[in-house]
Coordinates of C-alpha atoms and ligand atoms in Angstrom, one line a residue:
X1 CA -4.8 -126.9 -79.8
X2 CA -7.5 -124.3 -81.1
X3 CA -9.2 -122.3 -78.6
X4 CA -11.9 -124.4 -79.7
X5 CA -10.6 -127.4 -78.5
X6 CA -9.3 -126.3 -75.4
X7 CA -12.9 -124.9 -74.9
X8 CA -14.1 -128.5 -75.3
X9 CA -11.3 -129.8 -73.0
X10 CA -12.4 -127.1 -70.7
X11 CA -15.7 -128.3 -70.4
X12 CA -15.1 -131.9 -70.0
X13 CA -13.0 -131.2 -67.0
X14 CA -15.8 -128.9 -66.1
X15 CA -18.5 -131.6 -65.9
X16 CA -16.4 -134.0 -64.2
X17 CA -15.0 -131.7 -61.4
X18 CA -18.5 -130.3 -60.9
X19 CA -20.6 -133.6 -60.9
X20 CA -22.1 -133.7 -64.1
X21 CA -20.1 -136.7 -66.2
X22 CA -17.7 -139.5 -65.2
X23 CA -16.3 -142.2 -67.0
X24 CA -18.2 -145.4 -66.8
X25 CA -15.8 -147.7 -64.5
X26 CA -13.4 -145.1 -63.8
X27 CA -11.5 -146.9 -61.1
X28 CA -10.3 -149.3 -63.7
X29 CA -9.2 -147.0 -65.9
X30 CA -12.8 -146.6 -67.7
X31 CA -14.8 -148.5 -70.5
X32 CA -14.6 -146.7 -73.5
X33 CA -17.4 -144.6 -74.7
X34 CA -19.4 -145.4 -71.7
X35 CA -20.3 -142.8 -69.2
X36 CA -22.4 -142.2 -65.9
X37 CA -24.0 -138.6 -64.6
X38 CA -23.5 -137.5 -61.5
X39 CA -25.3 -135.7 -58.9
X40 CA -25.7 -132.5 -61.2
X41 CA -25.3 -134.3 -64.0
X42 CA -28.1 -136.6 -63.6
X43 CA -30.6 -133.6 -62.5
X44 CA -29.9 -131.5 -65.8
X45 CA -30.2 -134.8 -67.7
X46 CA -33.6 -135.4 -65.7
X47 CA -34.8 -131.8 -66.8
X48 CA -34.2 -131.9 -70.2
X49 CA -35.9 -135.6 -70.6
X50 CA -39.0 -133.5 -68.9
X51 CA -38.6 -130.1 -70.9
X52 CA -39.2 -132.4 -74.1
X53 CA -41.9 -135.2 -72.8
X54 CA -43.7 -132.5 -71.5
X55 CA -43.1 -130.7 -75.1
X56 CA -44.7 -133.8 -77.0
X57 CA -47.3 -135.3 -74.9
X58 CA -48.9 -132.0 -72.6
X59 CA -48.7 -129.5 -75.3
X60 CA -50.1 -131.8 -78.1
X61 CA -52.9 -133.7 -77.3
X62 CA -52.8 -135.8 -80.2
X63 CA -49.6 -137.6 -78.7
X64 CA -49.0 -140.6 -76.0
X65 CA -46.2 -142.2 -74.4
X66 CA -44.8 -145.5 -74.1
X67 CA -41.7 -146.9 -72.2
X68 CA -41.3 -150.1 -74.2
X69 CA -38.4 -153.0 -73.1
X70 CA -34.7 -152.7 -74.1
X71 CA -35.2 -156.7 -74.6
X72 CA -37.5 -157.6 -78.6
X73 CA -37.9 -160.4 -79.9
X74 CA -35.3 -160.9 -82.5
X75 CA -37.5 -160.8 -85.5
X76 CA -38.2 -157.4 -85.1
X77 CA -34.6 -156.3 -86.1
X78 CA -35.1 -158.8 -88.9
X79 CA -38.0 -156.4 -90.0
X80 CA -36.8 -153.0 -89.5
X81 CA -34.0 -154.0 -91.6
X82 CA -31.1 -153.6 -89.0
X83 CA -29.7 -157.3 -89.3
X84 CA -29.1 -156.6 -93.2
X85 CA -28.4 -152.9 -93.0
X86 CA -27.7 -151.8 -89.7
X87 CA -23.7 -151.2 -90.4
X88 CA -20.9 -148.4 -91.2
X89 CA -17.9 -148.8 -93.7
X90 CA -14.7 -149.1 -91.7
X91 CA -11.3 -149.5 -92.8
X92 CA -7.8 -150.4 -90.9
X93 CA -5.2 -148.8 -91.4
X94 CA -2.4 -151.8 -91.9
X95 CA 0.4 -149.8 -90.2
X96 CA -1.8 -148.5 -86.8
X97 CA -3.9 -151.2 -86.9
X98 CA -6.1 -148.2 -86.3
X99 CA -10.4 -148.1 -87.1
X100 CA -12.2 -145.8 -88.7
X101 CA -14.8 -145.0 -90.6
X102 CA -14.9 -144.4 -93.9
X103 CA -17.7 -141.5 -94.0
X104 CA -15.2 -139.8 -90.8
X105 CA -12.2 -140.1 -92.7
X106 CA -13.3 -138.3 -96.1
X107 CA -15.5 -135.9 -94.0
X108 CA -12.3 -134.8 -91.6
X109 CA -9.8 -134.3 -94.6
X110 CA -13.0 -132.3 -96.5
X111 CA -13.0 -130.0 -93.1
X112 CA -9.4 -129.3 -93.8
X113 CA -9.9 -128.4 -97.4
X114 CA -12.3 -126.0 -96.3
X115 CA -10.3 -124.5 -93.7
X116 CA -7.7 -123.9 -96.5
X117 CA -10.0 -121.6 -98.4
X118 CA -11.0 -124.8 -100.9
X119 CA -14.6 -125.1 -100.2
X120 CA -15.7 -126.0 -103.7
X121 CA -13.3 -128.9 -104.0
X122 CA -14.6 -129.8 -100.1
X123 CA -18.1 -129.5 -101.1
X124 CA -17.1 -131.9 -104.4
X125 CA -15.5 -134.5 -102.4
X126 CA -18.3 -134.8 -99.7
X127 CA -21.0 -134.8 -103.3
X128 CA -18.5 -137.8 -104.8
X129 CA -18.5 -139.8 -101.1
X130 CA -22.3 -139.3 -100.7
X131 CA -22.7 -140.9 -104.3
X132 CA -20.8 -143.9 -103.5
X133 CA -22.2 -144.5 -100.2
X134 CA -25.2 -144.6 -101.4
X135 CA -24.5 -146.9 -104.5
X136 CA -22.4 -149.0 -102.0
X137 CA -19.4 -148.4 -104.3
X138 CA -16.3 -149.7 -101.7
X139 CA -14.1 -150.4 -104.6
X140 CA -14.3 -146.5 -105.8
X141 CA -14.7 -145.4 -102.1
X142 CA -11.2 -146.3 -101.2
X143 CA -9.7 -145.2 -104.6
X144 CA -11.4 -142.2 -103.7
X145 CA -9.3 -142.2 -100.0
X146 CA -6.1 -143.3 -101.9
X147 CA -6.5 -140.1 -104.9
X148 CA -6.9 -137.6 -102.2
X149 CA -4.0 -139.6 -100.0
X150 CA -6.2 -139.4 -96.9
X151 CA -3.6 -140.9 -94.3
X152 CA -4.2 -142.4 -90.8
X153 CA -3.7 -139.6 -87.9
X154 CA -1.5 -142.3 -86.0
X155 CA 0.6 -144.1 -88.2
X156 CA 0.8 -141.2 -91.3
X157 CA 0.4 -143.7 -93.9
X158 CA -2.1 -144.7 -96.5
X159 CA -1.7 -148.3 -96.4
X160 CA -5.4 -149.1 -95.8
X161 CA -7.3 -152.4 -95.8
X162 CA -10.4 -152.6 -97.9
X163 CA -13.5 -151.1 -96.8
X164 CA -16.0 -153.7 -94.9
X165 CA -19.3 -153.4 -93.3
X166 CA -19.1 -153.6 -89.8
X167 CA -23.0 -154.4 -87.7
X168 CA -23.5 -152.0 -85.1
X169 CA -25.9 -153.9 -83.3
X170 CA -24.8 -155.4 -80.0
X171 CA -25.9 -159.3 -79.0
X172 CA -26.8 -161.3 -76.0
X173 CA -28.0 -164.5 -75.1
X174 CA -31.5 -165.3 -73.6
X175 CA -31.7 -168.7 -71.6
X176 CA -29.5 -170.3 -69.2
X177 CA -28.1 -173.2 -70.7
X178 CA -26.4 -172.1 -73.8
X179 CA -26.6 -174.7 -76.2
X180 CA -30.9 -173.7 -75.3
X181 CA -30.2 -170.0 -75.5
X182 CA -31.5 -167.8 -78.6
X183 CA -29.4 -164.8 -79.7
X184 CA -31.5 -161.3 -79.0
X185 CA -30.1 -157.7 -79.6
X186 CA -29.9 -154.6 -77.3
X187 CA -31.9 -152.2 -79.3
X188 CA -30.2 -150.1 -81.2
X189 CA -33.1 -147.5 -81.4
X190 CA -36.4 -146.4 -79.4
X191 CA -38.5 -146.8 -82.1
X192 CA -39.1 -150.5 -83.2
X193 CA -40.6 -150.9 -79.3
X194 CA -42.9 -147.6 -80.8
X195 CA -44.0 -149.7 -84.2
X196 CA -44.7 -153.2 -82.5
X197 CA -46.7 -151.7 -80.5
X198 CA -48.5 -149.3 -82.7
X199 CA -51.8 -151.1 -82.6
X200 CA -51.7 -151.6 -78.9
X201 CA -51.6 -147.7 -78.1
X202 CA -54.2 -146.9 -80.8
X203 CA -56.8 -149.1 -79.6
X204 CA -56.3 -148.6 -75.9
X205 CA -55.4 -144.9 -75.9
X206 CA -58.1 -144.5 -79.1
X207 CA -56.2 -142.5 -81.2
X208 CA -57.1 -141.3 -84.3
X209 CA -54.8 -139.9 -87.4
X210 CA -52.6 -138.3 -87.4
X211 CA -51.3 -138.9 -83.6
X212 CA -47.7 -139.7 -81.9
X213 CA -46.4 -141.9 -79.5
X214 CA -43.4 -140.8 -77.3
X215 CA -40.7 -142.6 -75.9
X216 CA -37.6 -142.0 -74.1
X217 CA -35.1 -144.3 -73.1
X218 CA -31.6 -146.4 -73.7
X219 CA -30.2 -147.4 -76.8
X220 CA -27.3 -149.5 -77.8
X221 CA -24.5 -149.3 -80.9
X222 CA -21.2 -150.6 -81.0
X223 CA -19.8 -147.4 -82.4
X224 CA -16.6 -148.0 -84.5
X225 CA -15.1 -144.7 -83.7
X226 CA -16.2 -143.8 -80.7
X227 CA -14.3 -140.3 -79.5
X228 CA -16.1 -136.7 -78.5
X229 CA -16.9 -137.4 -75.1
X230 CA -20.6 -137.7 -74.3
X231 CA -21.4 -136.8 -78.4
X232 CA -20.7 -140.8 -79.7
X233 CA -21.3 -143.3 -77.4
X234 CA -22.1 -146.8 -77.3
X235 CA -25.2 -146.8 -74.5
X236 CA -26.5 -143.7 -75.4
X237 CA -30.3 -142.4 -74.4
X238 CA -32.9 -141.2 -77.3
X239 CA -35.9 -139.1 -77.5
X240 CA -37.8 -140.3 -80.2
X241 CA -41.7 -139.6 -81.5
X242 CA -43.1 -141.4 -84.3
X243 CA -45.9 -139.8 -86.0
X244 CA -47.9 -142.1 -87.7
X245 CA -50.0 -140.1 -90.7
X246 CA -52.7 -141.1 -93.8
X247 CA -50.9 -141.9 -96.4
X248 CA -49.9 -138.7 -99.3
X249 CA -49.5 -136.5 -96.3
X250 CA -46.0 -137.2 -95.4
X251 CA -44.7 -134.0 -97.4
X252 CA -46.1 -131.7 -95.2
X253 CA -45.8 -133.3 -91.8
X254 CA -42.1 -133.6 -92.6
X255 CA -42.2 -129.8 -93.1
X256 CA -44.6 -129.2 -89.7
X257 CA -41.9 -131.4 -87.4
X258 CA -38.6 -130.2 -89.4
X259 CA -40.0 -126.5 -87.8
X260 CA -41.6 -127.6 -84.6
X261 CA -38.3 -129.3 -83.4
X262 CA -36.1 -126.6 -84.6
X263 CA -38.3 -124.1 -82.7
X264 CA -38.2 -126.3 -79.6
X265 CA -34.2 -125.6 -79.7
X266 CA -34.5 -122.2 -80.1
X267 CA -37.3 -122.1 -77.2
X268 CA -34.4 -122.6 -74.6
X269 CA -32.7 -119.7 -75.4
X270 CA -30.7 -120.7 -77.8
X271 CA -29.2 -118.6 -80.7
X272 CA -30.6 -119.7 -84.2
X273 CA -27.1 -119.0 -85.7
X274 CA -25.7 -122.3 -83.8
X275 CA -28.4 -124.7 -85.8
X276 CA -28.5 -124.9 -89.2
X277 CA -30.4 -128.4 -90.9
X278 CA -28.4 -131.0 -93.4
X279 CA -30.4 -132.6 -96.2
X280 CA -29.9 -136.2 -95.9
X281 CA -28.3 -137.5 -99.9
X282 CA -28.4 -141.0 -99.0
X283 CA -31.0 -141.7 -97.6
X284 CA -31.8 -144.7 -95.2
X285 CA -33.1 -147.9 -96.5
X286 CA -37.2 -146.9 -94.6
X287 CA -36.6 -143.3 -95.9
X288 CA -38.6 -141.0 -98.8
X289 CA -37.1 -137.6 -97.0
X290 CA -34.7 -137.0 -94.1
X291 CA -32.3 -134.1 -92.8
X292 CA -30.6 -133.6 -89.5
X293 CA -31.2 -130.5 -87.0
X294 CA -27.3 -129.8 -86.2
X295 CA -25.7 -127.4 -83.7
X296 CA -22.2 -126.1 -83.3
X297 CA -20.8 -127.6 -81.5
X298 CA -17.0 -126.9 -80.1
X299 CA -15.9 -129.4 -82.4
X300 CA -18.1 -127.8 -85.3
X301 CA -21.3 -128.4 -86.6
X302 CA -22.9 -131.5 -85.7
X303 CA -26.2 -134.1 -86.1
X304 CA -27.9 -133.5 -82.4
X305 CA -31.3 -134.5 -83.9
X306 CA -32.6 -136.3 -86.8
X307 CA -36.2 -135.9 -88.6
X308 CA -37.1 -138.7 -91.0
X309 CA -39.8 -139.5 -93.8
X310 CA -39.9 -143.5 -92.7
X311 CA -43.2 -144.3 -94.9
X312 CA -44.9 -147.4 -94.3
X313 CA -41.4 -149.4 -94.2
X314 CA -41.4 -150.5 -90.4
X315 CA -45.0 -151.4 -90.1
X316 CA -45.4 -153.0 -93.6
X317 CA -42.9 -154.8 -92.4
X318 CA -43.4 -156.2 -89.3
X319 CA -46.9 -156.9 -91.0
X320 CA -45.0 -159.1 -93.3
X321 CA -43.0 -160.8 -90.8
X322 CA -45.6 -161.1 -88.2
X323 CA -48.4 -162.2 -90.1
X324 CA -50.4 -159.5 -87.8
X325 CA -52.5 -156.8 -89.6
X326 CA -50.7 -153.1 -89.1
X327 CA -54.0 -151.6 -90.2
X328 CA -55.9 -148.6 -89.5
X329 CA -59.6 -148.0 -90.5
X330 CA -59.5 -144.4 -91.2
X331 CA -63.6 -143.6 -91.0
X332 CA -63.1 -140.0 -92.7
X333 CA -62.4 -141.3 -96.0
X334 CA -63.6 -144.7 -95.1
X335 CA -60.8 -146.8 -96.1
X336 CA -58.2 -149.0 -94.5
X337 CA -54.3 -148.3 -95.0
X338 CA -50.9 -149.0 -93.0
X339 CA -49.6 -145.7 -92.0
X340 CA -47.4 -143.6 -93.2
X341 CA -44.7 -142.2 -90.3
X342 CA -43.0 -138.9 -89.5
X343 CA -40.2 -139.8 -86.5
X344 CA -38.4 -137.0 -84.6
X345 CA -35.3 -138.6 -82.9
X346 CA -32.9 -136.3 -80.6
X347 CA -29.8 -138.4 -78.5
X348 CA -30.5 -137.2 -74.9
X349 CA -27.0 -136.9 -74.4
X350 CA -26.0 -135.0 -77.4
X351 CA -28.8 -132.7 -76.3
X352 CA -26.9 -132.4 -72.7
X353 CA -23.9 -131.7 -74.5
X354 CA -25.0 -129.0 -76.4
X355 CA -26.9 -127.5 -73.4
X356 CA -23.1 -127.7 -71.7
X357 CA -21.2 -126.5 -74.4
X358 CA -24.1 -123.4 -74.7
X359 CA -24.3 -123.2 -70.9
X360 CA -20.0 -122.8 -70.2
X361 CA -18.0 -119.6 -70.2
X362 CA -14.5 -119.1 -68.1
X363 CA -15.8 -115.1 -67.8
X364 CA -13.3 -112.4 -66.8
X365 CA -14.7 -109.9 -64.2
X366 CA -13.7 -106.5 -64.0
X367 CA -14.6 -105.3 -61.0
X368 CA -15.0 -101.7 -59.9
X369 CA -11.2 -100.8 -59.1
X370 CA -10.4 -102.0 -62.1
X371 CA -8.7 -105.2 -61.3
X372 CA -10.0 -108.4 -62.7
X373 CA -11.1 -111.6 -61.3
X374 CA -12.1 -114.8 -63.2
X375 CA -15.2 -117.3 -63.1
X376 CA -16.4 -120.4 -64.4
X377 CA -20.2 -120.1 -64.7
X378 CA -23.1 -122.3 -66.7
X379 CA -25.4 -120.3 -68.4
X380 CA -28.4 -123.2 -68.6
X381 CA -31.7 -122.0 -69.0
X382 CA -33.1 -121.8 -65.5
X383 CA -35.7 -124.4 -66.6
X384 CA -33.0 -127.0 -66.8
X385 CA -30.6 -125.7 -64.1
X386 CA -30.1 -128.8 -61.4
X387 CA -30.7 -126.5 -58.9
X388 CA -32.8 -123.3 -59.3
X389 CA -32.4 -121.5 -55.6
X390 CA -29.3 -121.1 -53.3
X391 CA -30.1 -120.4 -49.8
X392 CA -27.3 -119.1 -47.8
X393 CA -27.3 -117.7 -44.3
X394 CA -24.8 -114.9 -44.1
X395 CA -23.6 -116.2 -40.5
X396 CA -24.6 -120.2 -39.0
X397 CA -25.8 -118.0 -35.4
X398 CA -28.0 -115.5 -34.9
X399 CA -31.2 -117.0 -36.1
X400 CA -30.6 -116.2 -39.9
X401 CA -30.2 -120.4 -40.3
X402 CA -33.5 -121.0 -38.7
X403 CA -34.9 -117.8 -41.2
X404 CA -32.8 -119.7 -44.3
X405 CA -34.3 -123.3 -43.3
X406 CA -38.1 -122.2 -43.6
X407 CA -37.3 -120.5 -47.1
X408 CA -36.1 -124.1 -47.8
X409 CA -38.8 -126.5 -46.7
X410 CA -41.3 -123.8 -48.1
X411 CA -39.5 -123.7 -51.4
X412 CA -38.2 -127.4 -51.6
X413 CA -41.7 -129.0 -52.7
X414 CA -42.2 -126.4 -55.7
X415 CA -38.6 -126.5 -57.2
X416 CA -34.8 -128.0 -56.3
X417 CA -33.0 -126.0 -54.0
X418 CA -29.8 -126.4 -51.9
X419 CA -28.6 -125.2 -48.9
X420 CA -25.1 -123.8 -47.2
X421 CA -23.6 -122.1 -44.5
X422 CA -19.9 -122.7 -45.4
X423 CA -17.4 -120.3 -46.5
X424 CA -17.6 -116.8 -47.6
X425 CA -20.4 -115.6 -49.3
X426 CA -18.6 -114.7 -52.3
X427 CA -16.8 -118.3 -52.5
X428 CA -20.4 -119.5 -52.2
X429 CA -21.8 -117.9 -55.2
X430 CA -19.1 -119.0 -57.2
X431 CA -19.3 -122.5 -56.4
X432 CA -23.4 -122.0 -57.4
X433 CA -22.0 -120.3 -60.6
X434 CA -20.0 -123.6 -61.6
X435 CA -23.3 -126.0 -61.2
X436 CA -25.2 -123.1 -62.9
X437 CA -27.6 -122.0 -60.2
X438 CA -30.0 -118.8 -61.3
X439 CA -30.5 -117.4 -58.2
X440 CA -28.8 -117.6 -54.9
X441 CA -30.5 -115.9 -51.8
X442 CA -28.7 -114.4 -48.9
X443 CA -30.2 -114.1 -45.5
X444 CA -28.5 -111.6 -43.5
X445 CA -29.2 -109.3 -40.4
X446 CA -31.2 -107.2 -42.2
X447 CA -33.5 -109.9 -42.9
X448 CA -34.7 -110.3 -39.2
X449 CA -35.8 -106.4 -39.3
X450 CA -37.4 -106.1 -42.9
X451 CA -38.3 -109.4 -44.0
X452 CA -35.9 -108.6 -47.0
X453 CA -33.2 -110.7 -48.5
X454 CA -30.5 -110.1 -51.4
X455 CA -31.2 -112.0 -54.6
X456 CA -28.2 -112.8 -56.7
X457 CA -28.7 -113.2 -60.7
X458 CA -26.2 -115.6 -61.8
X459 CA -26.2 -114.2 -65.1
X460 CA -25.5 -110.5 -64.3
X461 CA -24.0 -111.1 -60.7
X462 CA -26.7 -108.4 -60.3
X463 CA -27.9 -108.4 -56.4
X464 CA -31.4 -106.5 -55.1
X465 CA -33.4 -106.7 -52.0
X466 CA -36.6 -108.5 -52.5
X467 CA -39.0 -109.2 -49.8
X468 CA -38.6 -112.8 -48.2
X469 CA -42.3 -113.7 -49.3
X470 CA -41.9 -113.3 -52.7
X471 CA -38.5 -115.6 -53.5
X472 CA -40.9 -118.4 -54.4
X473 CA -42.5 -116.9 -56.6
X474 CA -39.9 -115.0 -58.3
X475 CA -38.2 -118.3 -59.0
X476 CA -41.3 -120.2 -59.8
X477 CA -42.0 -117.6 -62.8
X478 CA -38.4 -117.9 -64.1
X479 CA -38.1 -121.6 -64.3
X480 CA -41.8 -122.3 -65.1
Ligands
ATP501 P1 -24.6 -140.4 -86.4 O1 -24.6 -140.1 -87.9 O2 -24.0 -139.3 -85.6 O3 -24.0 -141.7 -86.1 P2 -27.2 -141.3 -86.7 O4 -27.7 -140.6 -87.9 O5 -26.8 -142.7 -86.8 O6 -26.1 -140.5 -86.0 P3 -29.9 -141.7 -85.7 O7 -29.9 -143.1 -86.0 O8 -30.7 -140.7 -86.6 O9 -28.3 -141.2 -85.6 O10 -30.3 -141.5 -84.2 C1 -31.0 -140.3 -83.7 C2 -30.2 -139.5 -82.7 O11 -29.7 -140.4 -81.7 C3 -29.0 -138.8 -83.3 O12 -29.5 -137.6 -83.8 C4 -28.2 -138.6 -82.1 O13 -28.6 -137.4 -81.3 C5 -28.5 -139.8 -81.2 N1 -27.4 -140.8 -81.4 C6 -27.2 -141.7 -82.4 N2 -26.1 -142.4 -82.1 C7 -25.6 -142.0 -80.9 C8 -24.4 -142.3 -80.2 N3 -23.6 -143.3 -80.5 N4 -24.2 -141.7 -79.0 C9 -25.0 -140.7 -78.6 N5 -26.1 -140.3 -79.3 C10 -26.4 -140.9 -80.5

């Protein structure tokens, strides 16, 4: 394995042993690509879902919220084109029986070529399978996997079936009685609940163009391939905005959110060297412009966010098959047009992940004798640590719990803290380390005679004696 890959392997044991991520069903051996957050888990994941609905709808005014159903009504999906469309090429390979898809296969052996030294016939081979994709070429597509003799990992051979679409839309039935029932589809995006309901939050919330609506929530894809932990999974959350503009000015919107995004990633702390953005060649069947905000991720370079150019597609659309007008009277030029749409859409999860693979470092300590200890420690941004303040009596007697337990209720209602008396102080801060906890307070004897306390930075291990009455505030500032 690559150090790389070890790291990765490093921090999925991390997040499991500390809390953050389980397998879904785990006492039955697990459901593939399905996955539950724990205590920790489920606070960080809480923390970025506010860092970026506070980023969208506090800091612009022009943009709402919704929290639409999981549940449409099945025309919808006939509209937005994800029936028809909605699908990746797979292949099998005959000897395996093994899945994959296509655009995976050609993209892992071009990874290789370039870790040989052979960009240019890399960068050729990803031009060629973009072409094809895009012309639907499955016939060339595969003479393309047989030329280049990309095998199967498992089996070793090329003996491939031919490529198929595969619809990555899961169904359900509605109704009791099944022969009564009607097939409906968990969605596979945020956004349609967004576009159906476009008129609803302009009229109510009286927007006026160019405004956003926000939504968060779960979304649904039967992945073919689905492998890298939390990065590909088949429930999955979103972040997604659609911003709905005049018609003509989706050029430069697409240039204002392609920044804005990328400047929210580098507002956590983030170095810009780990994002870089990938021009979408083929583009989606609602797009005139799309690229992908990816990070680097342990396992390289990946999509963590996606900005898209959807024109009037969805609405047009849903005008068409609803028979309802998608209209907006815009009184500034006096005219009445269906919108044109800017959508930002981030994968909750992949965000986590990337905060996790940022946040983790096994760091080697060299302490002042010159010997050298070890620690696991998660860097996050203290605005999205699950816990932002450690209170730990040095001793359960002598009054310092009673001290510790005010800090705590006065603390508790402005911020997440947690409390402990076990173990060793040092043993303590390490465990806060592992869960990523900025600061750590220590109430010791000294404490009843100053009003002082010792303030650990995670970060630096740094410790300094601050007065009691200022912790609050001193931890309020950094995670504000
Ligand atoms: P990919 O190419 O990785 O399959 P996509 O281009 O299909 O992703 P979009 O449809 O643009 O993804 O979805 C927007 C965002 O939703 C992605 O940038 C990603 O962060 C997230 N996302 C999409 N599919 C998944 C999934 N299966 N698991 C977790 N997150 C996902």
């Amino acid at each position: 394995m690559t150090t790389n890959e070890n790291n990765f392997q490093a921090i999925i044991s991390h997040a499991k042993e500390y809390g953050f991520v389980f397998q879904s069903s785990e006492i039955y051996d697990g459901l593939s690509a399905v996955y539950d957050y724990g205590p920790y888990g489920s606070e960080l994941k809480k923390n970025i879902k506010d860092y970026w609905w506070r980023s969208m709808t506090q800091f612009h005014e022009n943009i709402v919220g919704i929290d639409a159903a999981i549940f449409m009504h099945p025309t919808t999906w006939k509209a937005s084109g994800h029936v028809d469309n909605f699908s990746d090429p797979m292949i099998d390979n005959k000897d395996s029986n093994k899945r994959y898809r296509v655009d995976h296969l050609i993209e892992g052996y071009a990874e290789e070529l370039t870790a040989q030294g052979k960009e240019k016939e890399s960068e050729e081979l990803i031009t060629e399978m973009d072409r094809l994709l895009a012309a639907e070429d499955f016939t060339a597509l595969k003479k393309l996997l047989e030329q280049h003799k990309i095998s199967c990992a498992v089996s070793g051979t090329c003996n491939w079936t031919d490529i198929r679409q595969f619809n990555l839309m899961f169904s359900t039935q509605v109704g009791s009685v099944t022969e009564e029932s009607d097939t409906i589809y968990l969605r596979p995006e945020t956004a349609q609940g967004i576009f159906v309901n476009f008129l609803n939050v302009q009229k109510t919330a009286r927007m006026k163009i160019p405004f956003g609506i926000a939504q968060i929530g779960k979304a649904f894809r039967n992945e073919i391939v689905a492998r890298q932990f939390i990065f590909r999974m088949r429930e999955f959350e979103q972040m997604e905005m659609q911003f709905f503009i005049r018609p003509g000015t989706q050029a430069q919107w697409f240039e204002y959110w392609k920044k804005t995004r990328l400047d929210w990633h580098l507002s956590l702390g983030i170095p810009a060297d780990k994002y870089r953005y990938h021009n979408h060649v083929k583009l989606a069947h609602y797009a005139d412009a799309a690229l992908d905000i990816e990070y680097e991720f342990p396992f390289g370079f990946k999509e963590v966010e996606g900005i898209h150019s959807r024109t009037d597609f969805d609405l047009k659309s849903h005008q068409a098959y609803s028979g309802k007008k998608m209209q907006y009277f815009d009184n500034e030029i006096n005219q009445n047009y269906i919108p044109y749409v800017i959508e930002t859409s981030i994968g909750l999860d992949r965000m986590f992940l990337l905060i996790m693979s940022h946040a983790y470092e096994e760091e080697t300590i060299t302490k002042e004798d010159g010997s050298t200890d070890s620690r696991s420690v998660l860097h996050f941004p203290a605005l999205l640590a699950p816990v932002k303040l450690a209170v730990l009596p040095l001793t359960k007697k002598d009054g310092l719990p009673e001290i510790a337990r005010d800090l705590m209720n006065d603390c508790k209602t402005a911020f997440r803290c947690f409390y402990e008396e076990k173990d060793a102080i040092g043993k303590r801060y390490r465990r806060q380390d592992a869960i990523g906890t900025p600061f750590c307070v220590t109430i010791d004897h000294q404490t009843k005679e100053d009003q002082t306390v010792t303030i650990r930075y995670r970060d630096s291990m740094k410790q300094e004696r601050v007065p009691l009455d200022k912790v609050k505030q001193l931890v309020q500032q950094a995670v504000a």
